[in-house]
Coordinates of C-alpha atoms in Angstrom, one line a residue:
M29 CA -0.1 -22.6 3.1
D30 CA -1.1 -21.2 -0.6
K31 CA -4.9 -21.9 0.0
I32 CA -4.7 -19.3 3.2
I33 CA -2.9 -17.1 1.1
E34 CA -5.7 -17.0 -1.4
N35 CA -7.8 -15.5 1.3
N36 CA -6.1 -12.2 1.2
Q37 CA -4.8 -10.8 -2.0
V38 CA -3.7 -7.3 -2.8
T39 CA -2.3 -5.6 -5.6
V40 CA -1.1 -1.9 -5.6
M41 CA 0.7 0.3 -8.2
G42 CA 2.0 3.7 -7.6
E43 CA 4.8 6.1 -7.1
I44 CA 7.3 5.5 -4.2
A45 CA 6.9 8.4 -1.8
S46 CA 9.5 7.7 1.0
E47 CA 12.9 6.4 1.9
F48 CA 13.1 2.8 3.3
E49 CA 12.6 2.8 7.1
F50 CA 14.0 -0.4 9.1
S51 CA 11.1 -2.0 10.8
H52 CA 12.4 -5.7 12.0
E53 CA 14.4 -8.4 11.4
V54 CA 13.3 -12.4 11.3
F55 CA 15.8 -15.0 10.9
G56 CA 18.3 -12.7 9.7
E57 CA 16.1 -11.2 6.8
G58 CA 15.3 -7.5 7.2
F59 CA 11.9 -6.0 6.5
Y60 CA 11.5 -2.1 5.7
M61 CA 8.7 0.1 5.3
L62 CA 8.0 2.2 2.4
E63 CA 5.1 4.7 1.5
L64 CA 3.4 4.3 -2.0
L65 CA 1.2 7.0 -3.4
V66 CA -1.5 5.2 -5.1
K67 CA -4.0 7.1 -7.5
R68 CA -7.7 7.4 -7.3
L69 CA -10.2 7.8 -9.9
S70 CA -10.8 11.3 -8.6
D71 CA -7.2 12.5 -9.1
S72 CA -6.4 12.5 -5.6
F73 CA -4.1 9.9 -3.7
D74 CA -4.1 7.2 -0.9
R75 CA -0.8 6.9 0.8
I76 CA -0.4 3.3 1.5
P77 CA 2.2 1.8 3.7
V78 CA 4.2 -1.0 2.2
M79 CA 6.3 -3.6 4.1
I80 CA 9.0 -5.1 1.9
S81 CA 11.8 -7.5 2.4
E82 CA 15.6 -6.5 1.6
R83 CA 15.7 -9.9 -0.4
L84 CA 12.8 -8.3 -2.8
I85 CA 14.6 -4.9 -3.5
D86 CA 17.9 -2.7 -3.0
V87 CA 17.1 -0.9 0.4
T88 CA 20.1 1.1 0.3
K89 CA 18.9 2.8 -2.9
D90 CA 16.6 6.0 -3.1
Y91 CA 13.6 5.1 -5.3
R92 CA 11.4 8.2 -4.6
G93 CA 9.5 9.2 -7.6
E94 CA 9.6 5.8 -9.4
F95 CA 6.7 3.6 -10.0
I96 CA 6.2 0.0 -8.5
Q97 CA 3.7 -2.5 -8.6
I98 CA 3.4 -4.6 -5.4
S99 CA 1.6 -7.8 -4.8
G100 CA 1.1 -9.3 -1.6
Q101 CA -1.4 -9.3 1.6
F102 CA -2.9 -6.5 3.8
R103 CA -1.7 -7.4 7.4
S104 CA -2.4 -5.9 10.8
Y105 CA -0.7 -6.1 14.1
N106 CA -1.4 -4.3 17.4
R107 CA 1.3 -1.7 18.7
H108 CA 1.3 -0.7 22.1
E109 CA 1.3 3.1 22.8
E110 CA -0.2 5.6 25.4
K111 CA -1.8 2.6 27.5
K112 CA -3.6 1.4 24.5
N113 CA -3.1 -1.1 21.8
R114 CA -3.3 0.5 18.3
L115 CA -4.2 -1.5 15.1
V116 CA -1.1 -0.8 12.5
L117 CA -2.2 -1.9 8.9
S118 CA 0.3 -2.3 5.9
V119 CA 0.6 -4.1 2.8
F120 CA 3.0 -7.0 3.0
A121 CA 4.9 -7.4 -0.1
R122 CA 5.3 -10.9 -1.7
E123 CA 6.5 -9.6 -5.1
A124 CA 7.6 -6.1 -6.4
V125 CA 8.0 -5.2 -10.2
F126 CA 9.2 -1.7 -11.2
A127 CA 6.7 -0.1 -13.6
E128 CA 6.1 2.9 -16.1
A129 CA 4.0 5.8 -14.8
T130 CA 0.5 4.4 -14.0
D131 CA -1.9 3.3 -16.9
D132 CA -5.2 4.9 -16.3
K133 CA -6.6 1.6 -17.9
I134 CA -5.0 -0.7 -15.5
K135 CA -6.4 -1.3 -11.9
S136 CA -3.8 0.3 -9.6
N137 CA -5.5 -0.6 -6.3
Q138 CA -7.5 -3.9 -5.6
I139 CA -7.9 -6.1 -2.8
F140 CA -9.7 -9.4 -2.2
L141 CA -10.4 -10.9 1.5
D142 CA -12.2 -13.9 2.6
G143 CA -12.6 -13.8 6.3
F144 CA -15.1 -13.5 9.2
I145 CA -17.1 -10.6 11.1
C146 CA -15.4 -10.4 14.4
K147 CA -17.7 -7.2 15.6
P148 CA -21.1 -6.2 15.1
P149 CA -21.2 -4.1 12.0
V150 CA -21.9 -0.1 12.7
Y151 CA -24.5 1.0 10.3
R152 CA -25.1 4.9 9.9
K153 CA -26.0 7.7 7.7
T154 CA -24.2 10.8 6.7
P155 CA -26.0 14.3 7.4
L156 CA -26.4 14.0 3.4
G157 CA -28.3 10.9 3.7
R158 CA -25.4 8.5 2.6
E159 CA -25.6 5.1 4.0
I160 CA -22.6 3.6 5.5
A161 CA -21.5 0.3 7.3
D162 CA -18.2 -0.3 9.2
M163 CA -16.9 -3.7 9.6
L164 CA -14.0 -5.5 11.0
V165 CA -13.2 -8.7 9.4
A166 CA -10.7 -11.1 10.6
V167 CA -8.6 -13.1 8.0
N168 CA -6.7 -16.1 8.8
R169 CA -3.0 -16.3 8.3
P170 CA -0.7 -19.6 8.9
Y171 CA 0.5 -20.6 12.1
G172 CA -2.8 -19.7 13.9
K173 CA -2.5 -15.8 13.2
S174 CA -5.3 -13.5 12.1
D175 CA -5.2 -10.0 10.4
Y176 CA -7.9 -7.7 11.4
I177 CA -9.0 -5.4 8.5
P178 CA -11.4 -2.4 8.8
C179 CA -13.5 -2.4 6.0
I180 CA -16.2 0.3 4.9
S181 CA -19.3 -0.2 2.7
W182 CA -21.8 2.3 1.0
G183 CA -25.3 2.2 0.0
R184 CA -27.1 -1.1 -0.8
N185 CA -23.8 -3.0 0.4
A186 CA -23.9 -1.0 3.5
R187 CA -27.5 -2.1 4.3
F188 CA -26.6 -5.6 3.3
A189 CA -23.7 -5.4 5.8
A190 CA -25.7 -4.2 8.6
N191 CA -27.2 -7.4 9.2
F192 CA -24.3 -9.6 9.4
E193 CA -23.5 -11.4 12.8
V194 CA -20.1 -11.9 14.6
G195 CA -18.8 -15.1 13.0
S196 CA -20.4 -14.5 9.5
R197 CA -17.9 -15.6 6.6
V198 CA -17.6 -13.0 4.2
Q199 CA -15.9 -12.3 0.9
I200 CA -14.8 -8.7 -0.2
W201 CA -13.7 -6.9 -3.1
G202 CA -12.3 -3.6 -3.0
R203 CA -9.5 -1.3 -2.8
I204 CA -7.3 0.2 0.1
Q205 CA -7.8 3.9 1.1
S206 CA -6.1 6.1 3.5
R207 CA -7.9 8.9 5.4
E208 CA -6.3 11.5 7.6
Y209 CA -7.9 12.4 11.0
V210 CA -7.0 14.2 14.1
K211 CA -6.4 12.1 17.3
R212 CA -7.2 14.2 20.6
L213 CA -4.3 13.2 23.1
E214 CA -3.9 13.8 26.7
D215 CA -3.6 17.6 27.9
D216 CA -5.8 19.0 24.9
R217 CA -2.9 18.0 22.6
T218 CA -3.9 16.8 19.0
E219 CA -1.9 14.7 16.4
K220 CA -2.7 14.3 12.9
R221 CA -2.8 10.6 11.9
T222 CA -3.8 8.3 8.9
A223 CA -6.4 5.6 9.0
Y224 CA -6.3 2.8 6.5
E225 CA -9.3 0.6 5.7
V226 CA -10.8 -1.2 2.7
S227 CA -13.5 0.6 0.7
V228 CA -15.9 -2.4 -0.5
S229 CA -16.9 -2.4 -4.1
K230 CA -18.5 -6.0 -3.9
L231 CA -19.7 -8.2 -0.9
E232 CA -20.9 -11.8 -0.6
E233 CA -21.9 -13.8 2.5
I234 CA -20.5 -17.3 2.5
C235 CA -23.1 -19.5 4.3

């Protein structure tokens, strides 16, 4: 079990930006969603969803404005909506520790994944010539389950990733980032949504 958990490790530290919202219950244990504001080097923020057990924290309190460090895994599940499945991502908390306001010397957002390429990578260039490669990485979980994590790499990492084949085993180090986009719905309606992905800083193929 521990070996499997080692293939998906996340630590994020930031400001609690929402109240607890009930998600689901498993064997009498309630799980709640929380939104964390995690500072980027550029002084902007990522808004990262966290799923946390009522056994780790008092979910009856409002902790907005307080800082917390969460360690756990980046997990996914498919939610059925509008006749399609939508990939929903969140940090699953295994440990939670309240902290002082974030220290710039501490890495407040880091992730390590060891998984398998499950779709052909998509390589492209921006209008300004920046190279990008999008990957979908399947990371095994206990009991035969897997998490499907979108990852984005840049520059020479993007050129490297572009040649990965489906089934290639990769190790990824990086950070979780949030990105807002506008989703076009039926009847020409639009809805603002947030996508989550891993921004890759280091990448290795395991042969």
